[in-house]
Short mmCIF file of C-alpha atoms and ligand atoms in Angstrom, two decimals:
data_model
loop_
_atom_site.label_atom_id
_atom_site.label_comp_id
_atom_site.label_asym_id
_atom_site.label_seq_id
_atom_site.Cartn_x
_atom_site.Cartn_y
_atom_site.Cartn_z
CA UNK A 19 -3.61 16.63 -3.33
CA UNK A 20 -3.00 14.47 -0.17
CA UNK A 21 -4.95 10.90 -0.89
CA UNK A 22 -4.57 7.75 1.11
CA UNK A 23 -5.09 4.52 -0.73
CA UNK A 24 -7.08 1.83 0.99
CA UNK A 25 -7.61 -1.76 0.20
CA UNK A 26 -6.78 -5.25 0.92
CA UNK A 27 -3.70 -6.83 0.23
CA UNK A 28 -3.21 -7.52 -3.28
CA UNK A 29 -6.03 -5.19 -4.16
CA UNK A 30 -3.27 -3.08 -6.53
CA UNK A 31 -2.74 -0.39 -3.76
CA UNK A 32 1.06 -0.76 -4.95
CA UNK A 33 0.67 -0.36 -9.12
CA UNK A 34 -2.16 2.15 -8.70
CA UNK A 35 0.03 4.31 -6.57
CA UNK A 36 2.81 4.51 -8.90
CA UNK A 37 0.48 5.21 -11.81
CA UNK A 38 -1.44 8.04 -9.95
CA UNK A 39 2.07 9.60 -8.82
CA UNK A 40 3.03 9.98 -12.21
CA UNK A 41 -0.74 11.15 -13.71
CA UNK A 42 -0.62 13.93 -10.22
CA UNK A 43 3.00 14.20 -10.17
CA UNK A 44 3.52 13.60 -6.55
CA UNK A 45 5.00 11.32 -4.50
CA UNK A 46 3.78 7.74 -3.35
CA UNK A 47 4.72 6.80 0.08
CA UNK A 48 4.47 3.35 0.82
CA UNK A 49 5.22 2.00 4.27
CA UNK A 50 5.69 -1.66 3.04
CA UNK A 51 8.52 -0.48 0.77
CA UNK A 52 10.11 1.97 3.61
CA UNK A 53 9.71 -0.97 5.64
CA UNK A 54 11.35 -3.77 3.06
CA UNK A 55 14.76 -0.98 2.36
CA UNK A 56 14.44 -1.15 6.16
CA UNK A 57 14.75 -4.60 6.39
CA UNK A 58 16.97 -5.41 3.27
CA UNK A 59 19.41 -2.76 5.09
CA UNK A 60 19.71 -4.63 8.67
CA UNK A 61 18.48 -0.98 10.32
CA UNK A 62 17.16 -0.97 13.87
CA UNK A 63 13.82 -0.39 12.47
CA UNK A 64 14.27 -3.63 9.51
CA UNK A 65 15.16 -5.52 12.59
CA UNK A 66 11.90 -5.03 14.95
CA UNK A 67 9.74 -5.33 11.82
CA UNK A 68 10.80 -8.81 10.22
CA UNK A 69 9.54 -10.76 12.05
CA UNK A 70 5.84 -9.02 11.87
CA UNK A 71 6.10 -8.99 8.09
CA UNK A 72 7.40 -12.45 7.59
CA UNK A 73 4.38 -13.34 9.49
CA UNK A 74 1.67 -11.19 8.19
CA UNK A 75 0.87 -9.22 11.02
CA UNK A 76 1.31 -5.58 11.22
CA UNK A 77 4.00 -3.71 12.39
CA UNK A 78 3.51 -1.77 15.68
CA UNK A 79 1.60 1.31 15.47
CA UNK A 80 4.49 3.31 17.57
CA UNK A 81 7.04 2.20 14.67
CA UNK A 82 5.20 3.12 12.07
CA UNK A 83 3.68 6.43 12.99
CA UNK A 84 7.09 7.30 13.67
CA UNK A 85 8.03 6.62 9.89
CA UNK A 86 5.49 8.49 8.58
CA UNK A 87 5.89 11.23 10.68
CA UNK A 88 9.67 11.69 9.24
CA UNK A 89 8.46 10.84 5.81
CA UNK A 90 6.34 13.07 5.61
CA UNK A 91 8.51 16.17 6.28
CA UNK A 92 10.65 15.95 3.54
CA UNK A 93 10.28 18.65 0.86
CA UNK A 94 9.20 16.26 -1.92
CA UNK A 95 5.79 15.78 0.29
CA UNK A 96 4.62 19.51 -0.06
CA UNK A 97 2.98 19.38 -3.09
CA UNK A 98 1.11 16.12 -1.82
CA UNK A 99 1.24 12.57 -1.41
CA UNK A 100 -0.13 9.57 -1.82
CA UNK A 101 -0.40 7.43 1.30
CA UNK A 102 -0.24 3.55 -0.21
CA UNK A 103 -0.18 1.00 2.80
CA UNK A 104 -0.50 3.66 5.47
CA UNK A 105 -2.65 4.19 7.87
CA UNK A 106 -3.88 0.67 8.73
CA UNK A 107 -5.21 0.71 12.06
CA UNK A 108 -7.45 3.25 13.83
CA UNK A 109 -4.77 4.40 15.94
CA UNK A 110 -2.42 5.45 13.05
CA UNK A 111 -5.36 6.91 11.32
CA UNK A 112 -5.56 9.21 14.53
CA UNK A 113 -1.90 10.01 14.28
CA UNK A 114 -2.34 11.70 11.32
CA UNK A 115 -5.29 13.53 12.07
CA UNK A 116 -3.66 15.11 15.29
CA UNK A 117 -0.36 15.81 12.95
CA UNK A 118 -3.04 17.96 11.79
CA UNK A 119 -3.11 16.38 7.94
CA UNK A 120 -6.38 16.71 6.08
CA UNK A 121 -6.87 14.74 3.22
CA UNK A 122 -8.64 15.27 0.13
CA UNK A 123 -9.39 11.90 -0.36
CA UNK A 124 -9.54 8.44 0.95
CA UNK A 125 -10.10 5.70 -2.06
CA UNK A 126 -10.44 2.04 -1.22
CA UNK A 127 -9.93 -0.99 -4.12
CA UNK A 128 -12.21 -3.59 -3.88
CA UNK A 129 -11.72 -6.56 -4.41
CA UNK A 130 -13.15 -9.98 -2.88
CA UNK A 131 -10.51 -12.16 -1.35
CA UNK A 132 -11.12 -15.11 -3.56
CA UNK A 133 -10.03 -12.98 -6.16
CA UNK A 134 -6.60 -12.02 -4.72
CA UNK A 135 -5.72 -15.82 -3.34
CA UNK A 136 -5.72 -16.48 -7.36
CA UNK A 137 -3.56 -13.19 -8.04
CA UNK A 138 -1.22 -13.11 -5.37
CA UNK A 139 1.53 -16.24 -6.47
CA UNK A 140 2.25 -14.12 -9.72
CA UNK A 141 2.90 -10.93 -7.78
CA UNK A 142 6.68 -9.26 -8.16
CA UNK A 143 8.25 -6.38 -6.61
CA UNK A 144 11.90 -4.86 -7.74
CA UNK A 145 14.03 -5.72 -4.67
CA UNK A 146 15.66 -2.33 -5.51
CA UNK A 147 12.83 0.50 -5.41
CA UNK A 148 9.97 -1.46 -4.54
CA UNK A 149 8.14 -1.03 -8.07
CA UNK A 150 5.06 -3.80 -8.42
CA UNK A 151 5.14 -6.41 -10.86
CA UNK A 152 2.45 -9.49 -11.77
CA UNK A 153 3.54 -12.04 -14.36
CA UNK A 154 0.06 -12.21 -15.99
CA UNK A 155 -1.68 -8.60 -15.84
CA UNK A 156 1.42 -6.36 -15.57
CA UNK A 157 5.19 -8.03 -16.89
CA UNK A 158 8.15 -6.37 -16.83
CA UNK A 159 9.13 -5.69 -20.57
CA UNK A 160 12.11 -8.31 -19.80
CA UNK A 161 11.29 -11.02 -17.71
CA UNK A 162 12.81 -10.76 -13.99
CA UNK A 163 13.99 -7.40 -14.50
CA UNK A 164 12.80 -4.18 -13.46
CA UNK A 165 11.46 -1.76 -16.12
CA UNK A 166 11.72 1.12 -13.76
CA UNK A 167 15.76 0.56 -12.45
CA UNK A 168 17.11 -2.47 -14.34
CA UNK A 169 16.77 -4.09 -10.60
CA UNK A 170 15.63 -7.80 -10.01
CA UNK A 171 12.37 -8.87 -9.57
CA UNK A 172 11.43 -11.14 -6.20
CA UNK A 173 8.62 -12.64 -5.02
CA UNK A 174 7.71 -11.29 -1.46
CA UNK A 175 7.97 -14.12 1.33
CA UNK A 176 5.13 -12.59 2.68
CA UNK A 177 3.19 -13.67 -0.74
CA UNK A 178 2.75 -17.58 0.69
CA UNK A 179 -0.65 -18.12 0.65
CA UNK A 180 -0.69 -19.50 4.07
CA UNK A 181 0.61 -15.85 4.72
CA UNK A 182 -1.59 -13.63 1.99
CA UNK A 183 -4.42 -15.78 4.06
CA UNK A 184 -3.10 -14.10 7.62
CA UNK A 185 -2.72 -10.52 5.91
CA UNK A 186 -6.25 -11.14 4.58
CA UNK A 187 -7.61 -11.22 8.42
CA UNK A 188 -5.50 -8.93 9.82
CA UNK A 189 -6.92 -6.45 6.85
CA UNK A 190 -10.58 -7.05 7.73
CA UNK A 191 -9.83 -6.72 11.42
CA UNK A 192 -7.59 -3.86 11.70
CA UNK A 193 -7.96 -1.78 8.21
CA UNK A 194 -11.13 -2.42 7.37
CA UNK A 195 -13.14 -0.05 10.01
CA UNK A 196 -10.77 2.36 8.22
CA UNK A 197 -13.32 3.09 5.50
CA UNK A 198 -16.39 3.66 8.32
CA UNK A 199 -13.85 6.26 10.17
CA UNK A 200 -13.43 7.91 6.44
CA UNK A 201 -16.65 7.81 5.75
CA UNK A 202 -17.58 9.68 8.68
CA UNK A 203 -15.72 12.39 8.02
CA UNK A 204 -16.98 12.48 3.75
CA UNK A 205 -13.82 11.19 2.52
CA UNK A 206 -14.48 7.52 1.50
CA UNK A 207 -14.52 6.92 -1.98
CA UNK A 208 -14.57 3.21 -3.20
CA UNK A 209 -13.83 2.24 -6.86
CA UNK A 210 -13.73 -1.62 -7.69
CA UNK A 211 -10.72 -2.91 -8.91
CA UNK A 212 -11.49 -3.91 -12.74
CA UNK A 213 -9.12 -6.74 -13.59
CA UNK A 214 -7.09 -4.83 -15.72
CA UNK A 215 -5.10 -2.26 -14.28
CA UNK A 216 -6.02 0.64 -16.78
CA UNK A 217 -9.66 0.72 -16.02
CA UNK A 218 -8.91 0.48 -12.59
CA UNK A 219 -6.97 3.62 -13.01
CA UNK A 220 -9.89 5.03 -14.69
CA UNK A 221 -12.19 3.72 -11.77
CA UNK A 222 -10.39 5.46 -9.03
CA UNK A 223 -10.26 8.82 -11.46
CA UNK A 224 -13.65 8.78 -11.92
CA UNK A 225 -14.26 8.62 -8.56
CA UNK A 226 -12.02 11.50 -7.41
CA UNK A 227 -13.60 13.97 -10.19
CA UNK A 228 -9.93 14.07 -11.81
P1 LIG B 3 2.56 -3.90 2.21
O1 LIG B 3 3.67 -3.83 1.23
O2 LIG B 3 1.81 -2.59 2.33
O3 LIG B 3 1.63 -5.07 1.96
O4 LIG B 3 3.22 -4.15 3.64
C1 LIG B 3 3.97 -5.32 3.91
C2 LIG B 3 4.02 -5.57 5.41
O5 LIG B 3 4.66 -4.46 6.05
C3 LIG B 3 2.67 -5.70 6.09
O6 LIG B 3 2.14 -7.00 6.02
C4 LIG B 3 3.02 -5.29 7.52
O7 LIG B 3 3.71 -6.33 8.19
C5 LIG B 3 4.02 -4.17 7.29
N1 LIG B 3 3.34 -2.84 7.16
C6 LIG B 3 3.35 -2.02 6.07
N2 LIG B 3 2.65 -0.90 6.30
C7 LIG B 3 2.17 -1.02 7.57
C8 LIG B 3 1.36 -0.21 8.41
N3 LIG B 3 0.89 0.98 7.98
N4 LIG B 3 1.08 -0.65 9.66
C9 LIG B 3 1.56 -1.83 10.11
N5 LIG B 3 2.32 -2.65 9.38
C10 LIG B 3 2.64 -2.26 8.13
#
């Protein structure tokens, strides 16, 4: 199964990734994460990236169609993926279409924005492997620490709400035409996000017959 997550920032792209990987048993491959290692790791590509991320805007296409691209051809990917954060402009959505990749499915969360202003200051990732957090609708068994790897638990810069405000417009200008491209081509699905995260799970499986 090769599925590509859509949805707004904060929308729960990140959690429901890492619970469908499990349920499908295969792999989640989130460009935000590749792209935080990247930056936590001082790499040529962390370096031409901060700046973008600390400032909500998105990374340029060349950069991160050449991520994917790698990504992608590593053996765990050839069972199937799950593509969380990636594509989010037109132009990477063509990349992968002339890489010749046909999806099964493309779901998008929804979720209103008002919604995910409230959500976004209790958001936490593990600084080590990028697992998602929320103090409220999903803690960490021990506060600050990550259930997953034992790593700690950060809140991103990039969850300021002057910033989740910028990622907000950036999503409805660049990603959101995303879903009318998908929809073209019978692969939009759209299952609301639900509050809690299991019946969100339950959404999105309903939606792709699984
Ligand atoms: P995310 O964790 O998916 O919210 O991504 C965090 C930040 O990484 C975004 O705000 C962008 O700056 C950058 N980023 C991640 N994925 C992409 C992408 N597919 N295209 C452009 N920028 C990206």
């Amino acid at each position: 199964m090769k599925l590509i997550l859509l949805g707004a920032p904060g929308a729960g792209k990140g959690t429901q990734a890492e619970i469908l990987s499990d349920r499908l048993g295969i792999p989640t491959i989130s460009t935000g994460n590749i792209l935080r290692a990247a930056v936590k790791n001082g790499t040529p590509t962390g370096l031409k990236a901060k700046a973008f991320m600390d400032a909500g805007q998105l990374v340029p296409d060349e950069v991160i169609i050449g991520i994917i691209s790698e990504r992608l051809q590593e053996d765990d990917c050839k069972g199937g993926y799950i593509l969380d954060g990636v594509p989010r402009t037109i132009a990477q959505a063509e990349a992968l279409e002339k890489a010749g990749i046909a999806f099964d499915a493309v779901v998008s969360i929804e979720i209103s924005d008002e919604t995910i202003m409230e959500r976004m200051g209790g958001r936490r990732v593990c600084e080590s492997c990028g697992a998602s957090y929320h103090v409220v609708a999903v803690p960490p068994k021990q506060e600050g620490v990550c259930d997953r790897c034992g790593g700690k638990l950060v809140q991103r810069k990039d969850d300021a709400p002057e910033t989740v405000k910028s990622r907000l417009d950036v999503y409805h200008q660049e990603t959101e035409p995303l879903k009318a491209f998908y929809d073209k081509r019978g692969l939009l699905k759209t299952a609301e996000n639900q509050g809690a995260v299991e019946a969100t799970t339950a959404a999105i499986l309903k939606v792709l017959g699984a």
